């Protein structure tokens, strides 16, 4: 059971690094859909749902943020201004790296040390 949960977190990291839109959501989703059938995996199902809910919400909010940034970028270029402020874009990229790569690494290490899974992702909106 622990290895299934760890693999979900690994798929979040791999999906982030692949050039696939919403990869950090779709890879864990595919894995969860193949492994959720077993009735003994209640803890895995809860963990995977929390990861999927969080990743989908984070991806949707990130997409909305990037749309607004793109609108700002285009508006600045139409006005003929080359002084586009990229600071907020770099903050978003740094935050996305922390959430999608460093945080799953932290979770995997913490579960390996404690030898028990806990729910580490906030479950704000229930999609699954």
CSV table of C-alpha atoms in Angstrom, one decimal, residues 17-79:
chain,number,residue,atom,x,y,z
A,17,UNK,CA,8.9,17.6,-15.7
A,18,UNK,CA,7.3,16.2,-18.9
A,19,UNK,CA,6.1,18.7,-21.5
A,20,UNK,CA,2.5,17.5,-21.1
A,21,UNK,CA,-0.2,20.0,-20.1
A,22,UNK,CA,-1.6,19.0,-16.8
A,23,UNK,CA,0.9,16.2,-16.6
A,24,UNK,CA,1.1,16.4,-12.8
A,25,UNK,CA,-2.6,15.6,-12.8
A,26,UNK,CA,-3.0,13.1,-15.6
A,27,UNK,CA,-0.2,10.7,-14.7
A,28,UNK,CA,-1.4,10.2,-11.1
A,29,UNK,CA,-5.0,10.0,-12.4
A,30,UNK,CA,-4.1,7.2,-14.8
A,31,UNK,CA,-2.2,5.3,-12.1
A,32,UNK,CA,-5.0,5.7,-9.6
A,33,UNK,CA,-7.6,4.5,-12.1
A,34,UNK,CA,-5.6,1.3,-12.7
A,35,UNK,CA,-5.0,0.6,-9.0
A,36,UNK,CA,-8.2,1.8,-7.2
A,37,UNK,CA,-10.2,-1.5,-7.9
A,38,UNK,CA,-8.6,-3.3,-4.9
A,39,UNK,CA,-10.9,-2.9,-1.8
A,40,UNK,CA,-7.9,-3.2,0.5
A,41,UNK,CA,-6.5,0.1,-0.7
A,42,UNK,CA,-8.8,2.5,1.1
A,43,UNK,CA,-5.8,4.5,2.4
A,44,UNK,CA,-4.3,4.6,-1.1
A,45,UNK,CA,-7.7,5.8,-2.6
A,46,UNK,CA,-8.0,8.6,0.0
A,47,UNK,CA,-4.4,9.7,-0.6
A,48,UNK,CA,-4.7,9.5,-4.4
A,49,UNK,CA,-8.0,11.5,-4.4
A,50,UNK,CA,-6.4,14.2,-2.2
A,51,UNK,CA,-3.4,14.4,-4.5
A,52,UNK,CA,-5.6,14.5,-7.6
A,53,UNK,CA,-8.0,17.2,-6.1
A,54,UNK,CA,-5.0,19.4,-5.2
A,55,UNK,CA,-3.2,18.9,-8.5
A,56,UNK,CA,-6.3,19.7,-10.5
A,57,UNK,CA,-7.1,22.8,-8.5
A,58,UNK,CA,-3.5,24.0,-8.6
A,59,UNK,CA,-3.3,23.4,-12.4
A,60,UNK,CA,-6.5,25.2,-13.0
A,61,UNK,CA,-5.5,28.2,-10.9
A,62,UNK,CA,-2.1,28.2,-12.6
A,63,UNK,CA,-3.7,28.2,-16.0
A,64,UNK,CA,-5.9,31.2,-15.0
A,65,UNK,CA,-2.9,33.0,-13.7
A,66,UNK,CA,-0.9,32.4,-16.9
A,67,UNK,CA,-3.9,33.6,-19.0
A,68,UNK,CA,-3.9,36.9,-17.1
A,69,UNK,CA,-0.1,37.2,-17.4
A,70,UNK,CA,-0.3,36.5,-21.1
A,71,UNK,CA,-3.0,39.2,-21.4
A,72,UNK,CA,-0.8,41.7,-19.6
A,73,UNK,CA,2.2,40.7,-21.8
A,74,UNK,CA,0.2,41.2,-25.0
A,75,UNK,CA,-1.2,44.5,-23.7
A,76,UNK,CA,2.3,45.8,-22.9
A,77,UNK,CA,3.6,44.8,-26.4
A,78,UNK,CA,0.6,46.4,-28.1
A,79,UNK,CA,1.4,49.7,-26.3
